[in-house]
Amino acid sequence: MSQPIRALIFDVFGTLVDWHGGVVREVRAHLAPLGIEVDAPAFALAWRNQYQPAMDEVRRGLIPFGKLDVLHRRNLDVVLRELGLDARVDEATRQSLNQAWHRLDAWPEVPAALARLRQRFVLAPCSNGHIALMVNLARRNGLRWDAVLGAEIARDYKPTPVVYQAAAAALDLPREQVMMVAAHSWDLAAAARAGLRTAFIARPNEHGPGVGETRAQVPVDYEAADLAALADTLGC
Amino acid sequence: MSQPIRALIFDVFGTLVDWHGGVVREVRAHLAPLGIEVDAPAFALAWRNQYQPAMDEVRRGLIPFGKLDVLHRRNLDVVLRELGLDARVDEATRQSLNQAWHRLDAWPEVPAALARLRQRFVLAPCSNGHIALMVNLARRNGLRWDAVLGAEIARDYKPTPVVYQAAAAALDLPREQVMMVAAHSWDLAAAARAGLRTAFIARPNEHGPGVGETRAQVPVDYEAADLAALADTLGC
């Protein structure tokens, strides 16, 4: 563990951006004009809950790798069907609502903390989201990346080891000089198994108020209350 | 041609950074301490001239895709051998000199012009250089990219059409909404054949004083004296 950390790679949904709050806002904005009242927080959770099973089909080789927009859209259709809304939500609304994931806001401390971290480290997202989605979230929130890495580069989804390893390889760095930063223990456990360093960020409200991981459930190299605290710890 | 341009992708060596001046500087700095006097501009040209044949072996499927560092190193060894310097340049010097391509300076107007262009367009390099090389050049010169695209994403080298097409696909844009910006007619001709828009930038000193393309030799959508002039033309 004595090698210096040269690059930080980041989970994005939940760790850097508030997907739950953003999707709740977009669900309301899209369905209210159609006269549809739903429990928007529950809708957001149901949508997100389709995420891992859909990616799992890719990880197991049952369906080819696709951009996250495609999986999100398939999952949206499932949720609308399960809520009995299939006939009431038109195609244009579905397409626009599916873009909600491109219009999420960063947690408040993130843009400034990333700017501090970038003084000392190479920074890149390592998300299951595709490149265009990362570009839109970064431009919306003023996040400055050195490169966009993650699932689309590796053609597979986290927690498959190749996703983390492909990120380190793209930066031409030994894995132990790259640290994965995430708010999810499953992600960090996989990154550690793949040979990377790990930092846990607490996001106690990720899935709505009071629902999110507050402590790492696995051994990690660093653990911080938010990204600014991680920058403090790393001396940035 | 009526679709709006949404993204600009850039050739880097020659178009954005002065490879000739930088390599000349590095050749002198590395060989003088060994007591070796060479014609550094000629050395730089000889090194660069090995570039297309080496990539051609990849394009023709004779050798697998590799990071540009690997091709540069192979080519450096060829040049040293041809100049009768094989026995006089040690391994450590070769490794350090090979990194010259990571330490090139941007043409003077480039950083500010890119910042202007980024107000209106998504920006990414589309170089035959690999991701880590692009990251180092961008950090050295203060270039702000939205993503790093190019050969490593496509696993092939320009002017193979897939390299341009993979860049547009990664940005989730139709090819006609993406414009390739380069100082080389061969690059722009290939980008146009692949379905992209094109902009030519004059770099009359790319290969040394007075040696570089001053006008596009092929039809292009835009032609500009430098990147600031292109930003002017595009109304940025």
GROMACS .gro file of C-alpha atoms in nm:
model
  472
    1MET     CA    1   0.000   0.000   0.000
    2SER     CA    2   0.302   0.228  -0.017
    3GLN     CA    3   0.255   0.331  -0.381
    4PRO     CA    4   0.125   0.686  -0.422
    5ILE     CA    5  -0.231   0.732  -0.542
    6ARG     CA    6  -0.222   0.907  -0.879
    7ALA     CA    7  -0.583   0.895  -0.999
    8LEU     CA    8  -0.929   0.891  -0.845
    9ILE     CA    9  -1.216   0.731  -1.031
   10PHE     CA   10  -1.572   0.788  -0.921
   11ASP     CA   11  -1.905   0.623  -0.902
   12VAL     CA   12  -2.154   0.886  -1.015
   13PHE     CA   13  -2.519   0.795  -0.940
   14GLY     CA   14  -2.564   0.837  -0.567
   15THR     CA   15  -2.200   0.920  -0.500
   16LEU     CA   16  -2.172   1.246  -0.695
   17VAL     CA   17  -2.527   1.320  -0.809
   18ASP     CA   18  -2.861   1.293  -0.630
   19TRP     CA   19  -3.048   1.057  -0.862
   20HIS     CA   20  -3.338   1.011  -0.621
   21GLY     CA   21  -3.420   1.379  -0.579
   22GLY     CA   22  -3.375   1.445  -0.950
   23VAL     CA   23  -3.589   1.156  -1.067
   24VAL     CA   24  -3.864   1.246  -0.817
   25ARG     CA   25  -3.869   1.600  -0.958
   26GLU     CA   26  -3.879   1.478  -1.318
   27VAL     CA   27  -4.148   1.214  -1.254
   28ARG     CA   28  -4.374   1.480  -1.106
   29ALA     CA   29  -4.300   1.726  -1.387
   30HIS     CA   30  -4.380   1.469  -1.656
   31LEU     CA   31  -4.682   1.291  -1.509
   32ALA     CA   32  -4.874   1.579  -1.348
   33PRO     CA   33  -4.955   1.740  -1.688
   34LEU     CA   34  -5.111   1.406  -1.788
   35GLY     CA   35  -5.334   1.418  -1.481
   36ILE     CA   36  -5.147   1.127  -1.324
   37GLU     CA   37  -5.079   1.135  -0.952
   38VAL     CA   38  -4.815   0.893  -0.832
   39ASP     CA   39  -4.598   0.844  -0.527
   40ALA     CA   40  -4.296   0.996  -0.701
   41PRO     CA   41  -4.035   0.879  -0.445
   42ALA     CA   42  -4.169   0.523  -0.471
   43PHE     CA   43  -4.168   0.553  -0.852
   44ALA     CA   44  -3.804   0.662  -0.843
   45LEU     CA   45  -3.709   0.367  -0.623
   46ALA     CA   46  -3.902   0.122  -0.838
   47TRP     CA   47  -3.727   0.254  -1.150
   48ARG     CA   48  -3.385   0.232  -0.989
   49ASN     CA   49  -3.459  -0.114  -0.852
   50GLN     CA   50  -3.488  -0.248  -1.206
   51TYR     CA   51  -3.133  -0.132  -1.268
   52GLN     CA   52  -2.926  -0.413  -1.121
   53PRO     CA   53  -3.134  -0.700  -1.269
   54ALA     CA   54  -3.117  -0.538  -1.614
   55MET     CA   55  -2.739  -0.497  -1.595
   56ASP     CA   56  -2.711  -0.847  -1.462
   57GLU     CA   57  -2.838  -0.982  -1.793
   58VAL     CA   58  -2.546  -0.805  -1.959
   59ARG     CA   59  -2.294  -0.923  -1.701
   60ARG     CA   60  -2.413  -1.281  -1.755
   61GLY     CA   61  -2.386  -1.242  -2.131
   62LEU     CA   62  -2.759  -1.288  -2.194
   63ILE     CA   63  -2.796  -0.954  -2.375
   64PRO     CA   64  -2.524  -0.742  -2.537
   65PHE     CA   65  -2.377  -0.435  -2.368
   66GLY     CA   66  -2.591  -0.129  -2.427
   67LYS     CA   67  -2.591   0.233  -2.323
   68LEU     CA   68  -2.760   0.294  -1.992
   69ASP     CA   69  -3.032   0.500  -2.165
   70VAL     CA   70  -3.153   0.181  -2.329
   71LEU     CA   71  -3.172  -0.008  -2.000
   72HIS     CA   72  -3.334   0.290  -1.827
   73ARG     CA   73  -3.600   0.304  -2.097
   74ARG     CA   74  -3.673  -0.067  -2.074
   75ASN     CA   75  -3.699  -0.032  -1.697
   76LEU     CA   76  -3.925   0.272  -1.722
   77ASP     CA   77  -4.166   0.076  -1.938
   78VAL     CA   78  -4.167  -0.204  -1.679
   79VAL     CA   79  -4.250   0.037  -1.397
   80LEU     CA   80  -4.528   0.209  -1.591
   81ARG     CA   81  -4.676  -0.129  -1.674
   82GLU     CA   82  -4.656  -0.246  -1.312
   83LEU     CA   83  -4.830   0.073  -1.196
   84GLY     CA   84  -5.109   0.026  -1.451
   85LEU     CA   85  -5.006   0.344  -1.636
   86ASP     CA   86  -4.912   0.184  -1.966
   87ALA     CA   87  -5.203   0.331  -2.162
   88ARG     CA   88  -5.179   0.676  -2.006
   89VAL     CA   89  -4.817   0.772  -2.079
   90ASP     CA   90  -4.737   0.849  -2.442
   91GLU     CA   91  -4.412   0.780  -2.625
   92ALA     CA   92  -4.290   1.140  -2.624
   93THR     CA   93  -4.336   1.165  -2.248
   94ARG     CA   94  -4.147   0.840  -2.196
   95GLN     CA   95  -3.858   0.959  -2.410
   96SER     CA   96  -3.836   1.289  -2.226
   97LEU     CA   97  -3.871   1.131  -1.881
   98ASN     CA   98  -3.600   0.879  -1.966
   99GLN     CA   99  -3.364   1.173  -2.011
  100ALA     CA  100  -3.419   1.258  -1.642
  101TRP     CA  101  -3.094   1.073  -1.571
  102HIS     CA  102  -2.910   1.334  -1.781
  103ARG     CA  103  -3.055   1.618  -1.571
  104LEU     CA  104  -2.953   1.525  -1.219
  105ASP     CA  105  -2.794   1.768  -0.976
  106ALA     CA  106  -2.467   1.705  -0.798
  107TRP     CA  107  -2.464   1.688  -0.419
  108PRO     CA  108  -2.382   2.043  -0.309
  109GLU     CA  109  -2.016   2.000  -0.210
  110VAL     CA  110  -1.916   1.797  -0.515
  111PRO     CA  111  -1.810   2.052  -0.782
  112ALA     CA  112  -1.577   2.245  -0.550
  113ALA     CA  113  -1.439   1.930  -0.390
  114LEU     CA  114  -1.360   1.778  -0.731
  115ALA     CA  115  -1.178   2.097  -0.830
  116ARG     CA  116  -0.964   2.065  -0.516
  117LEU     CA  117  -0.892   1.697  -0.578
  118ARG     CA  118  -0.800   1.766  -0.940
  119GLN     CA  119  -0.503   1.976  -0.826
  120ARG     CA  120  -0.333   1.656  -0.714
  121PHE     CA  121  -0.503   1.367  -0.890
  122VAL     CA  122  -0.619   1.267  -1.235
  123LEU     CA  123  -0.999   1.241  -1.214
  124ALA     CA  124  -1.244   1.035  -1.415
  125PRO     CA  125  -1.591   0.893  -1.364
  126CYS     CA  126  -1.609   0.513  -1.352
  127SER     CA  127  -1.984   0.473  -1.377
  128ASN     CA  128  -2.218   0.222  -1.534
  129GLY     CA  129  -2.356   0.524  -1.721
  130HIS     CA  130  -2.236   0.576  -2.076
  131ILE     CA  131  -2.008   0.851  -2.204
  132ALA     CA  132  -2.279   1.087  -2.336
  133LEU     CA  133  -2.464   1.066  -2.004
  134MET     CA  134  -2.145   1.148  -1.813
  135VAL     CA  135  -2.079   1.443  -2.045
  136ASN     CA  136  -2.425   1.586  -1.986
  137LEU     CA  137  -2.407   1.547  -1.608
  138ALA     CA  138  -2.061   1.705  -1.600
  139ARG     CA  139  -2.162   2.003  -1.815
  140ARG     CA  140  -2.478   2.059  -1.610
  141ASN     CA  141  -2.290   2.054  -1.279
  142GLY     CA  142  -1.954   2.200  -1.374
  143LEU     CA  143  -1.759   1.883  -1.304
  144ARG     CA  144  -1.416   1.882  -1.467
  145TRP     CA  145  -1.296   1.538  -1.573
  146ASP     CA  146  -0.961   1.446  -1.725
  147ALA     CA  147  -1.124   1.158  -1.911
  148VAL     CA  148  -1.453   0.969  -1.906
  149LEU     CA  149  -1.400   0.604  -1.818
  150GLY     CA  150  -1.634   0.331  -1.694
  151ALA     CA  151  -1.874   0.077  -1.843
  152GLU     CA  152  -1.874   0.200  -2.202
  153ILE     CA  153  -1.494   0.180  -2.223
  154ALA     CA  154  -1.496  -0.171  -2.079
  155ARG     CA  155  -1.813  -0.288  -2.258
  156ASP     CA  156  -1.937  -0.441  -1.934
  157TYR     CA  157  -2.089  -0.320  -1.607
  158LYS     CA  158  -1.956  -0.287  -1.256
  159PRO     CA  159  -1.898  -0.485  -1.042
  160THR     CA  160  -1.734  -0.694  -1.314
  161PRO     CA  161  -1.358  -0.658  -1.245
  162VAL     CA  162  -1.273  -0.558  -1.602
  163VAL     CA  163  -1.453  -0.225  -1.560
  164TYR     CA  164  -1.218  -0.112  -1.282
  165GLN     CA  165  -0.915  -0.266  -1.449
  166ALA     CA  166  -0.991  -0.105  -1.784
  167ALA     CA  167  -1.006   0.235  -1.613
  168ALA     CA  168  -0.660   0.191  -1.461
  169ALA     CA  169  -0.526   0.058  -1.792
  170ALA     CA  170  -0.668   0.355  -1.984
  171LEU     CA  171  -0.480   0.588  -1.749
  172ASP     CA  172  -0.166   0.376  -1.791
  173LEU     CA  173  -0.141   0.335  -1.416
  174PRO     CA  174  -0.086   0.031  -1.195
  175ARG     CA  175  -0.414  -0.058  -1.027
  176GLU     CA  176  -0.280   0.019  -0.680
  177GLN     CA  177  -0.220   0.380  -0.789
  178VAL     CA  178  -0.589   0.425  -0.873
  179MET     CA  179  -0.855   0.476  -0.607
  180MET     CA  180  -1.224   0.406  -0.659
  181VAL     CA  181  -1.451   0.653  -0.477
  182ALA     CA  182  -1.809   0.542  -0.413
  183ALA     CA  183  -2.100   0.553  -0.171
  184HIS     CA  184  -2.170   0.183  -0.215
  185SER     CA  185  -1.992  -0.099  -0.038
  186TRP     CA  186  -2.061  -0.348  -0.320
  187ASP     CA  187  -1.878  -0.121  -0.565
  188LEU     CA  188  -1.579  -0.074  -0.337
  189ALA     CA  189  -1.555  -0.443  -0.252
  190ALA     CA  190  -1.536  -0.521  -0.623
  191ALA     CA  191  -1.282  -0.245  -0.687
  192ALA     CA  192  -1.062  -0.376  -0.407
  193ARG     CA  193  -1.084  -0.730  -0.546
  194ALA     CA  194  -0.980  -0.586  -0.883
  195GLY     CA  195  -0.667  -0.443  -0.722
  196LEU     CA  196  -0.764  -0.077  -0.673
  197ARG     CA  197  -0.754   0.139  -0.362
  198THR     CA  198  -1.091   0.243  -0.221
  199ALA     CA  199  -1.261   0.542  -0.058
  200PHE     CA  200  -1.613   0.536   0.087
  201ILE     CA  201  -1.829   0.848   0.084
  202ALA     CA  202  -2.137   0.852   0.307
  203ARG     CA  203  -2.463   0.939   0.129
  204PRO     CA  204  -2.722   0.890   0.401
  205ASN     CA  205  -3.003   1.032   0.183
  206GLU     CA  206  -2.925   0.857  -0.145
  207HIS     CA  207  -3.253   0.666  -0.169
  208GLY     CA  208  -3.456   0.942  -0.007
  209PRO     CA  209  -3.434   1.112   0.334
  210GLY     CA  210  -3.251   0.890   0.579
  211VAL     CA  211  -3.206   0.599   0.338
  212GLY     CA  212  -2.850   0.546   0.224
  213GLU     CA  213  -2.521   0.393   0.334
  214THR     CA  214  -2.364   0.586   0.620
  215ARG     CA  215  -2.066   0.357   0.683
  216ALA     CA  216  -1.866   0.123   0.466
  217GLN     CA  217  -1.966  -0.240   0.516
  218VAL     CA  218  -1.633  -0.361   0.380
  219PRO     CA  219  -1.268  -0.271   0.450
  220VAL     CA  220  -1.168   0.048   0.265
  221ASP     CA  221  -0.860   0.267   0.253
  222TYR     CA  222  -1.047   0.588   0.332
  223GLU     CA  223  -1.391   0.674   0.465
  224ALA     CA  224  -1.534   1.025   0.459
  225ALA     CA  225  -1.859   1.206   0.539
  226ASP     CA  226  -1.861   1.370   0.197
  227LEU     CA  227  -1.628   1.456  -0.091
  228ALA     CA  228  -1.497   1.772   0.077
  229ALA     CA  229  -1.400   1.565   0.379
  230LEU     CA  230  -1.215   1.323   0.150
  231ALA     CA  231  -1.026   1.617  -0.003
  232ASP     CA  232  -0.935   1.729   0.349
  233THR     CA  233  -0.812   1.382   0.440
  234LEU     CA  234  -0.603   1.356   0.125
  235GLY     CA  235  -0.447   1.696   0.198
  236CYS     CA  236  -0.592   1.874  -0.106
  237MET     CA  237  -2.606   2.007  -4.406
  238SER     CA  238  -2.882   2.187  -4.219
  239GLN     CA  239  -2.841   1.995  -3.892
  240PRO     CA  240  -2.679   2.198  -3.615
  241ILE     CA  241  -2.326   2.109  -3.512
  242ARG     CA  242  -2.332   1.991  -3.151
  243ALA     CA  243  -1.981   1.860  -3.092
  244LEU     CA  244  -1.630   1.932  -3.216
  245ILE     CA  245  -1.368   1.659  -3.212
  246PHE     CA  246  -1.003   1.742  -3.264
  247ASP     CA  247  -0.689   1.607  -3.410
  248VAL     CA  248  -0.419   1.684  -3.153
  249PHE     CA  249  -0.062   1.637  -3.286
  250GLY     CA  250   0.003   1.928  -3.518
  251THR     CA  251  -0.348   2.070  -3.491
  252LEU     CA  252  -0.351   2.160  -3.120
  253VAL     CA  253   0.004   2.094  -3.002
  254ASP     CA  254   0.341   2.168  -3.161
  255TRP     CA  255   0.494   1.821  -3.176
  256HIS     CA  256   0.789   1.932  -3.389
  257GLY     CA  257   0.907   2.209  -3.159
  258GLY     CA  258   0.854   1.996  -2.851
  259VAL     CA  259   1.034   1.691  -2.984
  260VAL     CA  260   1.327   1.904  -3.104
  261ARG     CA  261   1.360   2.047  -2.754
  262GLU     CA  262   1.344   1.704  -2.591
  263VAL     CA  263   1.587   1.542  -2.836
  264ARG     CA  264   1.846   1.807  -2.759
  265ALA     CA  265   1.786   1.785  -2.384
  266HIS     CA  266   1.827   1.408  -2.382
  267LEU     CA  267   2.116   1.359  -2.625
  268ALA     CA  268   2.342   1.654  -2.540
  269PRO     CA  269   2.424   1.515  -2.192
  270LEU     CA  270   2.542   1.196  -2.366
  271GLY     CA  271   2.777   1.401  -2.581
  272ILE     CA  272   2.568   1.331  -2.890
  273GLU     CA  273   2.519   1.608  -3.143
  274VAL     CA  274   2.235   1.553  -3.387
  275ASP     CA  275   2.030   1.760  -3.627
  276ALA     CA  276   1.735   1.769  -3.383
  277PRO     CA  277   1.476   1.898  -3.636
  278ALA     CA  278   1.572   1.620  -3.877
  279PHE     CA  279   1.559   1.369  -3.590
  280ALA     CA  280   1.206   1.487  -3.503
  281LEU     CA  281   1.092   1.449  -3.864
  282ALA     CA  282   1.250   1.106  -3.897
  283TRP     CA  283   1.078   0.992  -3.577
  284ARG     CA  284   0.742   1.126  -3.690
  285ASN     CA  285   0.787   0.977  -4.036
  286GLN     CA  286   0.786   0.627  -3.886
  287TYR     CA  287   0.443   0.698  -3.746
  288GLN     CA  288   0.213   0.629  -4.040
  289PRO     CA  289   0.387   0.304  -4.149
  290ALA     CA  290   0.372   0.172  -3.792
  291MET     CA  291   0.001   0.253  -3.762
  292ASP     CA  292  -0.056   0.107  -4.103
  293GLU     CA  293   0.043  -0.235  -3.973
  294VAL     CA  294  -0.236  -0.202  -3.718
  295ARG     CA  295  -0.486  -0.075  -3.973
  296ARG     CA  296  -0.408  -0.373  -4.196
  297GLY     CA  297  -0.445  -0.612  -3.903
  298LEU     CA  298  -0.080  -0.724  -3.908
  299ILE     CA  299  -0.019  -0.626  -3.544
  300PRO     CA  300  -0.276  -0.568  -3.268
  301PHE     CA  301  -0.385  -0.221  -3.161
  302GLY     CA  302  -0.146  -0.070  -2.909
  303LYS     CA  303  -0.104   0.254  -2.723
  304LEU     CA  304   0.084   0.517  -2.919
  305ASP     CA  305   0.366   0.508  -2.662
  306VAL     CA  306   0.449   0.158  -2.781
  307LEU     CA  307   0.463   0.259  -3.148
  308HIS     CA  308   0.660   0.573  -3.062
  309ARG     CA  309   0.915   0.366  -2.875
  310ARG     CA  310   0.953   0.117  -3.157
  311ASN     CA  311   0.997   0.407  -3.397
  312LEU     CA  312   1.251   0.577  -3.172
  313ASP     CA  313   1.462   0.263  -3.171
  314VAL     CA  314   1.447   0.254  -3.552
  315VAL     CA  315   1.565   0.614  -3.580
  316LEU     CA  316   1.849   0.566  -3.333
  317ARG     CA  317   1.962   0.258  -3.523
  318GLU     CA  318   1.947   0.437  -3.858
  319LEU     CA  319   2.154   0.725  -3.719
  320GLY     CA  320   2.416   0.482  -3.586
  321LEU     CA  321   2.338   0.579  -3.226
  322ASP     CA  322   2.215   0.242  -3.104
  323ALA     CA  323   2.511   0.176  -2.875
  324ARG     CA  324   2.527   0.529  -2.737
  325VAL     CA  325   2.172   0.580  -2.602
  326ASP     CA  326   2.085   0.382  -2.290
  327GLU     CA  327   1.748   0.235  -2.199
  328ALA     CA  328   1.663   0.497  -1.936
  329THR     CA  329   1.727   0.779  -2.184
  330ARG     CA  330   1.508   0.610  -2.444
  331GLN     CA  331   1.224   0.569  -2.197
  332SER     CA  332   1.242   0.931  -2.090
  333LEU     CA  333   1.277   1.063  -2.445
  334ASN     CA  334   0.979   0.855  -2.554
  335GLN     CA  335   0.772   1.051  -2.303
  336ALA     CA  336   0.849   1.367  -2.503
  337TRP     CA  337   0.511   1.322  -2.670
  338HIS     CA  338   0.346   1.372  -2.330
  339ARG     CA  339   0.527   1.704  -2.278
  340LEU     CA  340   0.431   1.900  -2.588
  341ASP     CA  341   0.308   2.258  -2.577
  342ALA     CA  342  -0.017   2.376  -2.734
  343TRP     CA  343  -0.005   2.633  -3.011
  344PRO     CA  344  -0.045   2.967  -2.830
  345GLU     CA  345  -0.408   3.044  -2.913
  346VAL     CA  346  -0.542   2.695  -2.842
  347PRO     CA  347  -0.632   2.693  -2.469
  348ALA     CA  348  -0.836   3.016  -2.483
  349ALA     CA  349  -0.999   2.925  -2.814
  350LEU     CA  350  -1.106   2.585  -2.681
  351ALA     CA  351  -1.259   2.753  -2.377
  352ARG     CA  352  -1.462   2.977  -2.609
  353LEU     CA  353  -1.572   2.685  -2.825
  354ARG     CA  354  -1.674   2.483  -2.520
  355GLN     CA  355  -1.941   2.740  -2.436
  356ARG     CA  356  -2.139   2.617  -2.734
  357PHE     CA  357  -2.007   2.274  -2.828
  358VAL     CA  358  -1.916   1.947  -2.663
  359LEU     CA  359  -1.540   1.905  -2.711
  360ALA     CA  360  -1.327   1.593  -2.729
  361PRO     CA  361  -0.993   1.496  -2.880
  362CYS     CA  362  -1.013   1.239  -3.160
  363SER     CA  363  -0.646   1.156  -3.188
  364ASN     CA  364  -0.445   0.848  -3.267
  365GLY     CA  365  -0.284   0.910  -2.928
  366HIS     CA  366  -0.414   0.704  -2.637
  367ILE     CA  367  -0.618   0.826  -2.340
  368ALA     CA  368  -0.330   0.868  -2.091
  369LEU     CA  369  -0.134   1.071  -2.347
  370MET     CA  370  -0.435   1.297  -2.409
  371VAL     CA  371  -0.480   1.341  -2.033
  372ASN     CA  372  -0.119   1.448  -1.987
  373LEU     CA  373  -0.126   1.693  -2.278
  374ALA     CA  374  -0.453   1.843  -2.156
  375ARG     CA  375  -0.332   1.886  -1.799
  376ARG     CA  376  -0.004   2.039  -1.915
  377ASN     CA  377  -0.177   2.290  -2.141
  378GLY     CA  378  -0.500   2.358  -1.955
  379LEU     CA  379  -0.723   2.208  -2.224
  380ARG     CA  380  -1.071   2.126  -2.096
  381TRP     CA  381  -1.230   1.824  -2.261
  382ASP     CA  382  -1.578   1.686  -2.206
  383ALA     CA  383  -1.454   1.337  -2.289
  384VAL     CA  384  -1.145   1.176  -2.440
  385LEU     CA  385  -1.232   0.991  -2.762
  386GLY     CA  386  -1.020   0.867  -3.052
  387ALA     CA  387  -0.816   0.562  -3.141
  388GLU     CA  388  -0.817   0.391  -2.802
  389ILE     CA  389  -1.197   0.399  -2.786
  390ALA     CA  390  -1.224   0.258  -3.138
  391ARG     CA  391  -0.929   0.018  -3.107
  392ASP     CA  392  -0.807   0.130  -3.449
  393TYR     CA  393  -0.630   0.432  -3.596
  394LYS     CA  394  -0.743   0.720  -3.814
  395PRO     CA  395  -0.813   0.741  -4.102
  396THR     CA  396  -1.008   0.418  -4.055
  397PRO     CA  397  -1.375   0.529  -4.060
  398VAL     CA  398  -1.465   0.353  -3.736
  399VAL     CA  399  -1.251   0.595  -3.535
  400TYR     CA  400  -1.462   0.897  -3.640
  401GLN     CA  401  -1.785   0.701  -3.620
  402ALA     CA  402  -1.706   0.566  -3.273
  403ALA     CA  403  -1.651   0.923  -3.151
  404ALA     CA  404  -1.994   1.036  -3.273
  405ALA     CA  405  -2.153   0.721  -3.132
  406ALA     CA  406  -1.991   0.775  -2.792
  407LEU     CA  407  -2.144   1.123  -2.781
  408ASP     CA  408  -2.480   0.978  -2.890
  409LEU     CA  409  -2.493   1.219  -3.181
  410PRO     CA  410  -2.569   1.172  -3.551
  411ARG     CA  411  -2.244   1.197  -3.745
  412GLU     CA  412  -2.354   1.512  -3.926
  413GLN     CA  413  -2.382   1.690  -3.590
  414VAL     CA  414  -2.015   1.624  -3.515
  415MET     CA  415  -1.734   1.822  -3.676
  416MET     CA  416  -1.376   1.699  -3.706
  417VAL     CA  417  -1.119   1.978  -3.667
  418ALA     CA  418  -0.772   1.911  -3.806
  419ALA     CA  419  -0.470   2.063  -3.977
  420HIS     CA  420  -0.439   1.766  -4.214
  421SER     CA  421  -0.637   1.716  -4.533
  422TRP     CA  422  -0.606   1.335  -4.516
  423ASP     CA  423  -0.774   1.336  -4.175
  424LEU     CA  424  -1.058   1.561  -4.288
  425ALA     CA  425  -1.116   1.369  -4.610
  426ALA     CA  426  -1.158   1.051  -4.405
  427ALA     CA  427  -1.386   1.223  -4.152
  428ALA     CA  428  -1.606   1.352  -4.434
  429ARG     CA  429  -1.626   1.007  -4.590
  430ALA     CA  430  -1.728   0.875  -4.247
  431GLY     CA  431  -2.018   1.122  -4.244
  432LEU     CA  432  -1.884   1.400  -4.023
  433ARG     CA  433  -1.859   1.774  -4.083
  434THR     CA  434  -1.507   1.912  -4.120
  435ALA     CA  435  -1.300   2.219  -4.030
  436PHE     CA  436  -0.945   2.282  -4.149
  437ILE     CA  437  -0.699   2.475  -3.934
  438ALA     CA  438  -0.382   2.606  -4.099
  439ARG     CA  439  -0.058   2.506  -3.926
  440PRO     CA  440   0.208   2.640  -4.163
  441ASN     CA  441   0.491   2.555  -3.920
  442GLU     CA  442   0.383   2.207  -3.813
  443HIS     CA  443   0.689   2.025  -3.948
  444GLY     CA  444   0.925   2.311  -3.870
  445PRO     CA  445   0.935   2.673  -3.986
  446GLY     CA  446   0.739   2.714  -4.308
  447VAL     CA  447   0.658   2.345  -4.345
  448GLY     CA  448   0.293   2.263  -4.291
  449GLU     CA  449  -0.045   2.268  -4.463
  450THR     CA  450  -0.170   2.622  -4.517
  451ARG     CA  451  -0.486   2.540  -4.713
  452ALA     CA  452  -0.718   2.243  -4.721
  453GLN     CA  453  -0.652   2.015  -5.018
  454VAL     CA  454  -1.002   1.868  -4.995
  455PRO     CA  455  -1.351   2.017  -4.966
  456VAL     CA  456  -1.428   2.116  -4.605
  457ASP     CA  457  -1.713   2.291  -4.427
  458TYR     CA  458  -1.491   2.551  -4.261
  459GLU     CA  459  -1.136   2.670  -4.308
  460ALA     CA  460  -0.957   2.896  -4.058
  461ALA     CA  461  -0.614   3.046  -3.998
  462ASP     CA  462  -0.610   2.915  -3.642
  463LEU     CA  463  -0.846   2.793  -3.371
  464ALA     CA  464  -0.937   3.144  -3.255
  465ALA     CA  465  -1.042   3.225  -3.611
  466LEU     CA  466  -1.259   2.914  -3.616
  467ALA     CA  467  -1.423   3.026  -3.291
  468ASP     CA  468  -1.487   3.366  -3.453
  469THR     CA  469  -1.641   3.203  -3.759
  470LEU     CA  470  -1.864   2.980  -3.548
  471GLY     CA  471  -1.981   3.282  -3.349
  472CYS     CA  472  -1.834   3.173  -3.016
   0.00000   0.00000   0.00000
